[in-house]
mmCIF file of C-alpha atoms in Angstrom:
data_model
loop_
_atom_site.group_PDB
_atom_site.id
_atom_site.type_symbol
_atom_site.label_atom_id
_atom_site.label_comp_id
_atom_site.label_asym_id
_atom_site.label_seq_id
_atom_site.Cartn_x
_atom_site.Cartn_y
_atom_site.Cartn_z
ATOM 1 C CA UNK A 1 35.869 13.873 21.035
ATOM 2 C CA UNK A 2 34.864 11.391 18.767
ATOM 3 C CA UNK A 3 36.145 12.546 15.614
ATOM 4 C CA UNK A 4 36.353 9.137 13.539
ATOM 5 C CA UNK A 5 32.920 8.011 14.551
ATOM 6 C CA UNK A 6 31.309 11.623 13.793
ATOM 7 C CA UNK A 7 33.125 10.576 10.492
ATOM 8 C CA UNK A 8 31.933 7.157 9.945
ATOM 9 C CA UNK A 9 27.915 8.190 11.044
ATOM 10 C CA UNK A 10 27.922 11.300 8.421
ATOM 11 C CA UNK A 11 29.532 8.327 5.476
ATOM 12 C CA UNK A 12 27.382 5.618 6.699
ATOM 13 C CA UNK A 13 24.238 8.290 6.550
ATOM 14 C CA UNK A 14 25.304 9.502 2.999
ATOM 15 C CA UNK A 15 25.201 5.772 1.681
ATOM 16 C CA UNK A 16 21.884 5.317 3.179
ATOM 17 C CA UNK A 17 20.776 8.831 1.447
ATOM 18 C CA UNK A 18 21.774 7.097 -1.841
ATOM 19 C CA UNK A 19 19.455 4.252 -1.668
ATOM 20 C CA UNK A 20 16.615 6.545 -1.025
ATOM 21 C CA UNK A 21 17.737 8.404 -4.659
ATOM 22 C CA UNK A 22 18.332 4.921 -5.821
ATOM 23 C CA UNK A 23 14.434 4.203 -5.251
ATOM 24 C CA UNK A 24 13.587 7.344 -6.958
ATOM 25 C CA UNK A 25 15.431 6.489 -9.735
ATOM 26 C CA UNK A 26 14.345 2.933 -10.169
ATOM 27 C CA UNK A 27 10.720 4.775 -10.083
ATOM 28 C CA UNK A 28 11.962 6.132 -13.452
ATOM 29 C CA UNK A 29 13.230 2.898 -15.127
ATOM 30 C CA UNK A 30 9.991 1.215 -13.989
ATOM 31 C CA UNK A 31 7.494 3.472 -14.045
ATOM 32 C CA UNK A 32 5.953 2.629 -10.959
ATOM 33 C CA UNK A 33 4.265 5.743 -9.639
ATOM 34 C CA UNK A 34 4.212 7.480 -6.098
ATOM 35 C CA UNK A 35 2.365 6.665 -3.827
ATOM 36 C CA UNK A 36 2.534 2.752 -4.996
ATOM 37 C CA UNK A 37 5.218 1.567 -3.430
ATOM 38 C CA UNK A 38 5.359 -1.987 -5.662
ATOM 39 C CA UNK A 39 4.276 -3.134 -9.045
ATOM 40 C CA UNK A 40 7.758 -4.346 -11.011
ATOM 41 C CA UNK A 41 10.451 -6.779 -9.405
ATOM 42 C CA UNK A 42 13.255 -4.437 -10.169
ATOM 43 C CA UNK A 43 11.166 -1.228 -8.090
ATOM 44 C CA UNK A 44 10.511 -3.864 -5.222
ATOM 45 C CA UNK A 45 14.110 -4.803 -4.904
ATOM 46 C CA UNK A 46 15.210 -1.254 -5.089
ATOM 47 C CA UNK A 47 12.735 -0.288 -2.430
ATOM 48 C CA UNK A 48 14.052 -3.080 -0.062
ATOM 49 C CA UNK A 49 17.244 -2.427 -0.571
ATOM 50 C CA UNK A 50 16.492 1.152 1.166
ATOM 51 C CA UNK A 51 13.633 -0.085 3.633
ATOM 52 C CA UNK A 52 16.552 -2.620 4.948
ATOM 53 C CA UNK A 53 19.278 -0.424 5.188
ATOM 54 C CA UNK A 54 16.571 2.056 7.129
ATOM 55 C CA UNK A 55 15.848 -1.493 9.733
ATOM 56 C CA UNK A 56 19.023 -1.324 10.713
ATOM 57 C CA UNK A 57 20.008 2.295 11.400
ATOM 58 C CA UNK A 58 18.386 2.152 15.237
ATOM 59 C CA UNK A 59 20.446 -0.851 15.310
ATOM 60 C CA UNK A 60 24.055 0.124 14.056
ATOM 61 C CA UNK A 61 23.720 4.171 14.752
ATOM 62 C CA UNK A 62 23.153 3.801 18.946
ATOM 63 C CA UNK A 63 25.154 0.633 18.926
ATOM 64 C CA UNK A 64 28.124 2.455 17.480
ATOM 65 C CA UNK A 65 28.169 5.122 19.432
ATOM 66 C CA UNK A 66 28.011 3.579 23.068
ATOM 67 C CA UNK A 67 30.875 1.633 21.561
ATOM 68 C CA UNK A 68 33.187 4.420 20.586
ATOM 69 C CA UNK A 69 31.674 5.862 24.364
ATOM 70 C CA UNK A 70 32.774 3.101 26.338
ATOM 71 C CA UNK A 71 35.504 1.073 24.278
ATOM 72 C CA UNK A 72 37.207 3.027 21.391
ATOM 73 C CA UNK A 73 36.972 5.816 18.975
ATOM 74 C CA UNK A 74 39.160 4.269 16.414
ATOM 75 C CA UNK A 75 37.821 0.384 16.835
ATOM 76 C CA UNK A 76 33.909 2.063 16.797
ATOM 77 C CA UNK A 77 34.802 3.843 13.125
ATOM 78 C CA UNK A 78 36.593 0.625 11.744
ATOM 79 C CA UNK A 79 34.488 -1.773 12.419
ATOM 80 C CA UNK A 80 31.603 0.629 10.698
ATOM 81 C CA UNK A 81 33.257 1.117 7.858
ATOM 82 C CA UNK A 82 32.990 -2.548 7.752
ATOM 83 C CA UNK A 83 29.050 -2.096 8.042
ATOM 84 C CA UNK A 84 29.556 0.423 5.603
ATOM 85 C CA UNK A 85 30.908 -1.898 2.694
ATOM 86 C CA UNK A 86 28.503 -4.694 3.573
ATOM 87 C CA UNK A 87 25.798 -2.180 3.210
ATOM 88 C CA UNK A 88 27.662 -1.741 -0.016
ATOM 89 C CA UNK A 89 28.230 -5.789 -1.518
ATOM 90 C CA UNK A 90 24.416 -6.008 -0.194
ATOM 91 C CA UNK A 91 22.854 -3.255 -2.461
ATOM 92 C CA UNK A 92 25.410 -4.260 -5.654
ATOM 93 C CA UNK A 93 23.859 -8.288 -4.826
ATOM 94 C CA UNK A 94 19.974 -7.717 -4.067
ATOM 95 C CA UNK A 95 19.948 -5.103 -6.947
ATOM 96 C CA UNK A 96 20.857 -8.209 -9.457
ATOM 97 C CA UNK A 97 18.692 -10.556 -7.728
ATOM 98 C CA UNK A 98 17.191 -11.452 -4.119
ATOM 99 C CA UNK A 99 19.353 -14.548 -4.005
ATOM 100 C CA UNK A 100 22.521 -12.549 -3.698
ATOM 101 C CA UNK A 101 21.551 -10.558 -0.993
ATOM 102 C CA UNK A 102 23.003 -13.031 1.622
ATOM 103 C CA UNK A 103 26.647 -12.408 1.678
ATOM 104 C CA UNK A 104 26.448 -8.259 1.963
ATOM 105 C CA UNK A 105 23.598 -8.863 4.536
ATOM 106 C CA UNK A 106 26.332 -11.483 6.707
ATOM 107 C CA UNK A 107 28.991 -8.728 6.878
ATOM 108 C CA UNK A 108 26.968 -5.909 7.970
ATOM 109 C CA UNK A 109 24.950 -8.069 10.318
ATOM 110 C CA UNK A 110 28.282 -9.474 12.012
ATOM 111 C CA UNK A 111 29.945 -5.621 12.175
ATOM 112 C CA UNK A 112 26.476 -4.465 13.675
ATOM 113 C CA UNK A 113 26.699 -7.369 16.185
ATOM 114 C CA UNK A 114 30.223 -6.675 16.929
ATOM 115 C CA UNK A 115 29.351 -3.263 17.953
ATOM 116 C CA UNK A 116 26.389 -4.041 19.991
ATOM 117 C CA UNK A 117 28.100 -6.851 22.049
ATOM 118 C CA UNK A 118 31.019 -5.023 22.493
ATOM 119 C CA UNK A 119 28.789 -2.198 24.292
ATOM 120 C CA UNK A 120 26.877 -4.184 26.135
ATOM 121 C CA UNK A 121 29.790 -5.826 27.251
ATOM 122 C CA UNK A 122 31.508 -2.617 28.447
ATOM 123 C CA UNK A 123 28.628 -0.975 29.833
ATOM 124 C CA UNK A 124 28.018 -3.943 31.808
ATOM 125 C CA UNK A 125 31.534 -4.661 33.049
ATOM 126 C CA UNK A 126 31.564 -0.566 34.615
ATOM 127 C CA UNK A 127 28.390 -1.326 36.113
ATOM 128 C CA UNK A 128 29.384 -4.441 38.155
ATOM 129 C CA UNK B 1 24.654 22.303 26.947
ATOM 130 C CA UNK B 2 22.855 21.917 23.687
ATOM 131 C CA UNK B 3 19.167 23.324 25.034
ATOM 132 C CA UNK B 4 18.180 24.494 21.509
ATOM 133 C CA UNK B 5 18.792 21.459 19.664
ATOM 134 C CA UNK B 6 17.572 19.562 22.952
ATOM 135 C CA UNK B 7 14.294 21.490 21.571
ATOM 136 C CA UNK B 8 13.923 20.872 17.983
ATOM 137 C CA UNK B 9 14.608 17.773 18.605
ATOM 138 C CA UNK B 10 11.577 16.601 20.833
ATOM 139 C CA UNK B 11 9.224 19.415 18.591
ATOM 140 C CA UNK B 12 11.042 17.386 15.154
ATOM 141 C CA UNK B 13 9.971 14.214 17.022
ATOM 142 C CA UNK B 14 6.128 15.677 18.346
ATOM 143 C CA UNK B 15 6.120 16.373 14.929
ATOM 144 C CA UNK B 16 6.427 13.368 13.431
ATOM 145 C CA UNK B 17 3.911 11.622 15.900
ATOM 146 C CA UNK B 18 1.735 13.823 14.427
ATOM 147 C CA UNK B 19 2.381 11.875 10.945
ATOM 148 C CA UNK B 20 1.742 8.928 12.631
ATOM 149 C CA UNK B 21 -1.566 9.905 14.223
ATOM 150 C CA UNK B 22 -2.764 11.016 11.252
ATOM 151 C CA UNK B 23 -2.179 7.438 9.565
ATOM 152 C CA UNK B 24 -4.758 6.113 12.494
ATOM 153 C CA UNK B 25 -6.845 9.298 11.518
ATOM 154 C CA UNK B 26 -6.822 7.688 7.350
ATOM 155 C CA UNK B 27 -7.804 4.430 8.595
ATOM 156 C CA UNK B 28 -10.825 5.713 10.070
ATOM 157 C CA UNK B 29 -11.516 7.979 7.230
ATOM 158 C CA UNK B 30 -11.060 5.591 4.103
ATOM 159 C CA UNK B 31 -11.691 1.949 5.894
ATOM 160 C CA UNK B 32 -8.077 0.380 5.356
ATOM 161 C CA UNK B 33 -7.924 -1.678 7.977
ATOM 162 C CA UNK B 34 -4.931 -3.095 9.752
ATOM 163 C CA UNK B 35 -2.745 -4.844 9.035
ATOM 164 C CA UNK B 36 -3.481 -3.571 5.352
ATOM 165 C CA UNK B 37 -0.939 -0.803 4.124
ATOM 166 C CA UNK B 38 -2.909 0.239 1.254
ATOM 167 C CA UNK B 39 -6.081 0.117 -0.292
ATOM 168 C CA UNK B 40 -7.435 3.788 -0.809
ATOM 169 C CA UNK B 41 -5.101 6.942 -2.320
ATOM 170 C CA UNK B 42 -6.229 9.205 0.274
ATOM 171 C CA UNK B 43 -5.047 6.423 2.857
ATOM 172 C CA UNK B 44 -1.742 5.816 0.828
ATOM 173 C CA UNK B 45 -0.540 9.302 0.687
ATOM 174 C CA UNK B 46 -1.150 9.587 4.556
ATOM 175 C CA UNK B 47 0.945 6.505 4.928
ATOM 176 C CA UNK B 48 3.984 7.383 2.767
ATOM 177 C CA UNK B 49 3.826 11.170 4.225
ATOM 178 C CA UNK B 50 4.285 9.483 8.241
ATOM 179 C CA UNK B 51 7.032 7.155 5.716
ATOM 180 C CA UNK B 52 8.885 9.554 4.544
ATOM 181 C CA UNK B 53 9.188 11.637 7.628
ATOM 182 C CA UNK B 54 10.464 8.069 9.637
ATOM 183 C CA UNK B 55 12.888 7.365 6.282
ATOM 184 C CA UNK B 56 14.537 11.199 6.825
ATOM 185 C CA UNK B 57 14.716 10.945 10.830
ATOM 186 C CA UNK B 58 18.177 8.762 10.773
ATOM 187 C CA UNK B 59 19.548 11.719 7.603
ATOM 188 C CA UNK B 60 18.341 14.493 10.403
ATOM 189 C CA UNK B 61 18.694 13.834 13.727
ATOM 190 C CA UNK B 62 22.492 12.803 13.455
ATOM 191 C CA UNK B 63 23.531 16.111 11.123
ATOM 192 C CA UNK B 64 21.434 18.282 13.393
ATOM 193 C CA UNK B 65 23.465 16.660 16.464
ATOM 194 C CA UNK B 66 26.852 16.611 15.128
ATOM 195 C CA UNK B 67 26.463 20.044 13.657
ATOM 196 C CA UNK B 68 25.088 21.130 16.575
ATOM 197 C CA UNK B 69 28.778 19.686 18.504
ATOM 198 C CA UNK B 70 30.974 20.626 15.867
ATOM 199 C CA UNK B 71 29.548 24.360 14.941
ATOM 200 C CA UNK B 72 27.003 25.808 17.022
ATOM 201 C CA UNK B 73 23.998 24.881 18.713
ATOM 202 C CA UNK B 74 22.189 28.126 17.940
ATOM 203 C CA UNK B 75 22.706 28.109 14.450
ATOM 204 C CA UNK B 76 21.577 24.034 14.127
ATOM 205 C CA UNK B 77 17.829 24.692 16.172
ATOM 206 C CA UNK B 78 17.949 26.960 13.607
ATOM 207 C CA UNK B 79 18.468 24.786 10.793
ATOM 208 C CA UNK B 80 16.377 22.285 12.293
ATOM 209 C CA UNK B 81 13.259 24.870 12.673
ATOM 210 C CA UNK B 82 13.723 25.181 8.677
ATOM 211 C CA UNK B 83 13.664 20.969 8.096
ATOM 212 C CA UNK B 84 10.568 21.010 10.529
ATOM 213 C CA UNK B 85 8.597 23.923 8.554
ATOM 214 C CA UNK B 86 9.678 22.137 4.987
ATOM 215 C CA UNK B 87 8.345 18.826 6.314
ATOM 216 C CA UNK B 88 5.100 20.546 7.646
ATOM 217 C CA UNK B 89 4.784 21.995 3.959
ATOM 218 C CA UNK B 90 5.094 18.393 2.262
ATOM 219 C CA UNK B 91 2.867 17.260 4.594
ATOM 220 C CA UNK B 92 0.010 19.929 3.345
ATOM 221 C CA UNK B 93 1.017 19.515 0.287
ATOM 222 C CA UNK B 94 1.533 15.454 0.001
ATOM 223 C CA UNK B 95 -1.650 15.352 1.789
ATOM 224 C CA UNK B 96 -3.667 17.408 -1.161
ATOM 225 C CA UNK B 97 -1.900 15.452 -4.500
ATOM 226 C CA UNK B 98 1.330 13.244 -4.584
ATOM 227 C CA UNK B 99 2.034 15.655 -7.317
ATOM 228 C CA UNK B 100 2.066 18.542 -4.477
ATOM 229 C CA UNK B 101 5.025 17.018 -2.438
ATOM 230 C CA UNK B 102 7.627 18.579 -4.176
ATOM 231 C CA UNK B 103 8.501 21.918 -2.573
ATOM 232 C CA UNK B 104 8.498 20.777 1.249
ATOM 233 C CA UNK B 105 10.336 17.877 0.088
ATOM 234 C CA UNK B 106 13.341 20.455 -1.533
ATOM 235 C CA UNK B 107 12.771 22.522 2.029
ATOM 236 C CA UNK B 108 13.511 19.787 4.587
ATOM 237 C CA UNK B 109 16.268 18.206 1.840
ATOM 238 C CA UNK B 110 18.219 21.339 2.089
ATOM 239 C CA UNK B 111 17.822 22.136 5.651
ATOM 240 C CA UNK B 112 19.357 18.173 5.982
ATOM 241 C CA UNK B 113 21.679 18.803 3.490
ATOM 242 C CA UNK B 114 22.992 21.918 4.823
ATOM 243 C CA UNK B 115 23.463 20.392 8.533
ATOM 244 C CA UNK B 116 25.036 17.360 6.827
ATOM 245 C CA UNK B 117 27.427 18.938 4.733
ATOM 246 C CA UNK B 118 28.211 21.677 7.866
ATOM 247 C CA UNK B 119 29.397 18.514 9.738
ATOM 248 C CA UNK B 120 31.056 17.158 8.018
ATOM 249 C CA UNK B 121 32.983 19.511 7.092
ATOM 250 C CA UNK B 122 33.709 20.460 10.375
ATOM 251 C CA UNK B 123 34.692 17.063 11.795
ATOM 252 C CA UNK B 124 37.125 16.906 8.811
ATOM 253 C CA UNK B 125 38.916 20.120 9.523
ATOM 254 C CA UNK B 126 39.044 19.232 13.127
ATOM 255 C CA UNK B 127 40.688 16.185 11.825
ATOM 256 C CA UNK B 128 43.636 17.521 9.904
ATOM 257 C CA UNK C 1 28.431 8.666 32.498
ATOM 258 C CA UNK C 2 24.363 7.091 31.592
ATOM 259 C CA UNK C 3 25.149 3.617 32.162
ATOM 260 C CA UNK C 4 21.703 1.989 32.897
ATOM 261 C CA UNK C 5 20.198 4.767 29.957
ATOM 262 C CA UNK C 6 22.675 3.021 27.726
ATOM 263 C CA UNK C 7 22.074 -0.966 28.593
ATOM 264 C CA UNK C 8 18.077 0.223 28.466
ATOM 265 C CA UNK C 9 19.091 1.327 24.594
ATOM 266 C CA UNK C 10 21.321 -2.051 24.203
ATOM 267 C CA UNK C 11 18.289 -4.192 25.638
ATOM 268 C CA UNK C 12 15.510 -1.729 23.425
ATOM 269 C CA UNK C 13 17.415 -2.691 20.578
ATOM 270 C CA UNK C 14 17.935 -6.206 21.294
ATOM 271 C CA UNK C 15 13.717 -6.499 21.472
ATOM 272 C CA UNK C 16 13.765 -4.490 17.889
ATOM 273 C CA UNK C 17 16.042 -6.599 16.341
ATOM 274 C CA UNK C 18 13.662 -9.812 17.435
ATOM 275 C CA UNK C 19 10.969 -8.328 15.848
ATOM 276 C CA UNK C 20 13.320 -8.194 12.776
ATOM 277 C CA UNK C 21 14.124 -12.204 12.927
ATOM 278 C CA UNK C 22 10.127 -12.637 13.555
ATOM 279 C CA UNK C 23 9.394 -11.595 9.992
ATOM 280 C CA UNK C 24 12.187 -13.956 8.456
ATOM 281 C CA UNK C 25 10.961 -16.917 10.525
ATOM 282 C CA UNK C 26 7.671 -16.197 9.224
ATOM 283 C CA UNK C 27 8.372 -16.043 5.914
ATOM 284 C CA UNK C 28 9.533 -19.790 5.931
ATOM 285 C CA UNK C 29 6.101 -20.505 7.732
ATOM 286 C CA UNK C 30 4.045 -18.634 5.465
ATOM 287 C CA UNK C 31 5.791 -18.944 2.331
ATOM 288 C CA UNK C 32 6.007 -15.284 1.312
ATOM 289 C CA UNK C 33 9.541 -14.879 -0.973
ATOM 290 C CA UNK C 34 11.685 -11.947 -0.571
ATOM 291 C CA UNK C 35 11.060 -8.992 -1.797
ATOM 292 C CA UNK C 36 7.434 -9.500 -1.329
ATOM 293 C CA UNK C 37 5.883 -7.414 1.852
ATOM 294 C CA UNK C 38 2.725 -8.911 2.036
ATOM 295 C CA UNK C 39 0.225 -11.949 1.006
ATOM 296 C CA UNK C 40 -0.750 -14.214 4.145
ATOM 297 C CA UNK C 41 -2.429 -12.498 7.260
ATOM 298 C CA UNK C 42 0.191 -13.697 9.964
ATOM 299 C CA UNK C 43 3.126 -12.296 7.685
ATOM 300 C CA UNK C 44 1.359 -9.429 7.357
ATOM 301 C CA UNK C 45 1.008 -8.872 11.133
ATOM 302 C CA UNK C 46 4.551 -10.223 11.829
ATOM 303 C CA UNK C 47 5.791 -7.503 9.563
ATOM 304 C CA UNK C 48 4.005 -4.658 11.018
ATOM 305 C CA UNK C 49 5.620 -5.547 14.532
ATOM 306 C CA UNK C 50 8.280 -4.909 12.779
ATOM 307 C CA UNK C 51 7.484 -1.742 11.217
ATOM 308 C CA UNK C 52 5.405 -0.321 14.246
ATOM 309 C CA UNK C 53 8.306 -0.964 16.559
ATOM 310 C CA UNK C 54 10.439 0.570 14.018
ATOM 311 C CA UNK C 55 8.401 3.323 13.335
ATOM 312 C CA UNK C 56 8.654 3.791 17.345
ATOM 313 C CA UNK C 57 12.805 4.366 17.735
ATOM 314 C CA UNK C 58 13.193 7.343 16.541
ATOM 315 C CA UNK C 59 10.585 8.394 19.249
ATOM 316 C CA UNK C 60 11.561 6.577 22.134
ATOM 317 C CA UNK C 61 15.516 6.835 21.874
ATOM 318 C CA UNK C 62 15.895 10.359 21.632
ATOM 319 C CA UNK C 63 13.178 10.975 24.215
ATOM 320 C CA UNK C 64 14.693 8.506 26.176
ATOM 321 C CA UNK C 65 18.355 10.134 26.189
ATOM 322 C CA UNK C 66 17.149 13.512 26.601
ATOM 323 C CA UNK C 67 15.270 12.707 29.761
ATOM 324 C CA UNK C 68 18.500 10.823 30.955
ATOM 325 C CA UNK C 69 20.492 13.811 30.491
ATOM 326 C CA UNK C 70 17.883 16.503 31.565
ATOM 327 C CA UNK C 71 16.682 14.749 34.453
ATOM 328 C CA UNK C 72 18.032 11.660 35.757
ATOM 329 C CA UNK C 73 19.630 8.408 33.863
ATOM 330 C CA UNK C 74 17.737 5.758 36.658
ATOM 331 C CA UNK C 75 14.323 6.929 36.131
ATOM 332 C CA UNK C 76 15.038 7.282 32.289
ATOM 333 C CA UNK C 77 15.908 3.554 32.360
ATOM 334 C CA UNK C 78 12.979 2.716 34.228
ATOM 335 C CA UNK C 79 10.810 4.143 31.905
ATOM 336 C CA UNK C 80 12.608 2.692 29.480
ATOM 337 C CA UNK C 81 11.962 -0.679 31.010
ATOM 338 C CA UNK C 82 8.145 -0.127 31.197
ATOM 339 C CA UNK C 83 8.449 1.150 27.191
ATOM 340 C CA UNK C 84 10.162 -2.431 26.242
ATOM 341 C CA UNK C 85 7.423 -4.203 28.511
ATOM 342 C CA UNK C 86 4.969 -2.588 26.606
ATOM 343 C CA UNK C 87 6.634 -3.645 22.955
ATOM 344 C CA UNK C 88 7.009 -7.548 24.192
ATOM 345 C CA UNK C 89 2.938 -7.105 25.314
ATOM 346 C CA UNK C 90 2.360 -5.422 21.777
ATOM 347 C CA UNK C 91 4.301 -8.223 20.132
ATOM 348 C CA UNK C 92 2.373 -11.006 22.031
ATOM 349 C CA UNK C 93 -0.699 -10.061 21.664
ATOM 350 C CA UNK C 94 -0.785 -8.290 17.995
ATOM 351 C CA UNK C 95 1.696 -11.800 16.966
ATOM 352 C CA UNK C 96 -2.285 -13.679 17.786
ATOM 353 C CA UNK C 97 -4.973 -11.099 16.090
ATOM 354 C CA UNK C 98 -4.993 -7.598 15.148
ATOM 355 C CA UNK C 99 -7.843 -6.552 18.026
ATOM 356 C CA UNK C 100 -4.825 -7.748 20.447
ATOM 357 C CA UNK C 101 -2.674 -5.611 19.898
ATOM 358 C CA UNK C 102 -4.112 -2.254 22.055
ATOM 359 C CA UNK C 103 -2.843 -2.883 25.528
ATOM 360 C CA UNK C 104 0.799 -3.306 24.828
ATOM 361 C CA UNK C 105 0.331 0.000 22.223
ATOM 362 C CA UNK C 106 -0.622 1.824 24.994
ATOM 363 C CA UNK C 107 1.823 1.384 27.967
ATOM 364 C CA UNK C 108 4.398 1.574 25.185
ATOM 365 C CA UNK C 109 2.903 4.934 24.340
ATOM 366 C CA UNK C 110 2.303 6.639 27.821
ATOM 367 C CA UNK C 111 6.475 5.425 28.335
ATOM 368 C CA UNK C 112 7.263 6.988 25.448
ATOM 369 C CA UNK C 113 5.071 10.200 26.026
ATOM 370 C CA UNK C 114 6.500 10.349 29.520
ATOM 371 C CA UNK C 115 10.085 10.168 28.220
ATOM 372 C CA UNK C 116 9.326 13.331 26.019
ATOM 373 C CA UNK C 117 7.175 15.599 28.121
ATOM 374 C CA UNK C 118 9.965 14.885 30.565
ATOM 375 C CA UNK C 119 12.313 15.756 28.423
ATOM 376 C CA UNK C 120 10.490 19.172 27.007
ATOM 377 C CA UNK C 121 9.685 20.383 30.389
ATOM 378 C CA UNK C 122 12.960 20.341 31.279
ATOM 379 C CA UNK C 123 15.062 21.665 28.603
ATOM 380 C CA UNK C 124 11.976 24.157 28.837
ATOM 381 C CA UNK C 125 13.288 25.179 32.444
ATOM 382 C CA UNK C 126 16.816 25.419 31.780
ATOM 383 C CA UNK C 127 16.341 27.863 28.916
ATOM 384 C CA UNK C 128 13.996 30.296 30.925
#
């Protein structure tokens, strides 16, 4: 069983749950009404912030789990709790402004390639 | 074996095709052309309705899985049946008035919620 | 074990994630600034790529693992083959006009269709 990655994907889909809210929410402050889905800087960013974190669930979800599959439970969870709390820095950053984006984006883009190459990796080295 | 989630899963997924189609239907219908995203409310609605559905697929597919491991497969088709009919509501509803989205949207959020918090709390107690 | 179902998924999301680094690459080209989603005609078309092939995952993957597990993880991975063939044709051909984009679309589609009537039909016979 998988008990730590089961873990990680119910946290890491609970984060991206609040960034949906956080949309609705910012539809409040901003007044920007459904179904527009722009019209105020602070909406737009908001709305990113969610739409982004949404892009990269087919990446992180499948490439975490063939990892935990063929390398390691434990490794699998750890390195997406890393993804986890660059999803994290990257919403706290792009909510002040779009220029801080960068360094929350880095971390959760290097855990999510860490995963994926790691699978491929594996799956590769059983095949040959 | 998992047959009954198997199920729900491809009919959640036919489903949301379905949402998708009838985005390609709108276009015809109100003349938004592509790549355009908006440009007529009936066309907008239809767009954030196939939206929504994709923005909720990475919440339930994953809870309905690992709640379907972790407690019972029966009793997460079931579950999932309920997220399908609440998303089929919102649909009807979004589809009339934005203003008409609100009770299929509580529907599916609690049939989510419930296989989310369900796993959870399962994987946790297997834990300790 | 699904090894060539799970380098198809490593490769699918590979392709995805190229799509992904399309629409920052043509932001520097066509000069549209973060968070803005739209305002020059090959942004616009590099971003839905994007979307479209986003919009497509949560289709094709779970289709794609259910036929692996139902019926056979070789001629899931084929099909998942033809299904990325069809998203590089779609991204080719959409990437020079809109009117381009059809034949890629629709080999993508029929893979993906095939992957879940697959799928259905057997789950269908195991239950009965």
């Amino acid at each position: 069983m998988y008990h730590l990655t089961a873990l990680v994907t119910l946290l890491a889909i609970a984060f991206y749950f609040f960034t949906c809210i956080n949309v609705a929410r910012s539809r409040d402050k901003t007044g920007v009404k459904v179904p527009a889905m722009s019209g105020h800087p602070d909406f737009d960013r908001a709305f990113r912030i969610q739409m982004n974190t949404l892009e990269w669930m087919p990446i992180f979800l499948p490439s975490l789990w063939l990892f935990a599959i063929y390398i390691s439970d434990a490794i699998a969870a750890g390195i997406g709790v890393v993804w986890i709390v660059g999803r994290i820095v990257y919403f706290i950053g792009y909510s002040q402004a779009a220029a801080k984006r960068s360094p929350g984006f880095a971390i959760q883009a290097l855990a999510a390639f860490a995963l994926w190459a790691g699978a491929i990796g594996a799956v590769v080295l059983r095949m040959v």
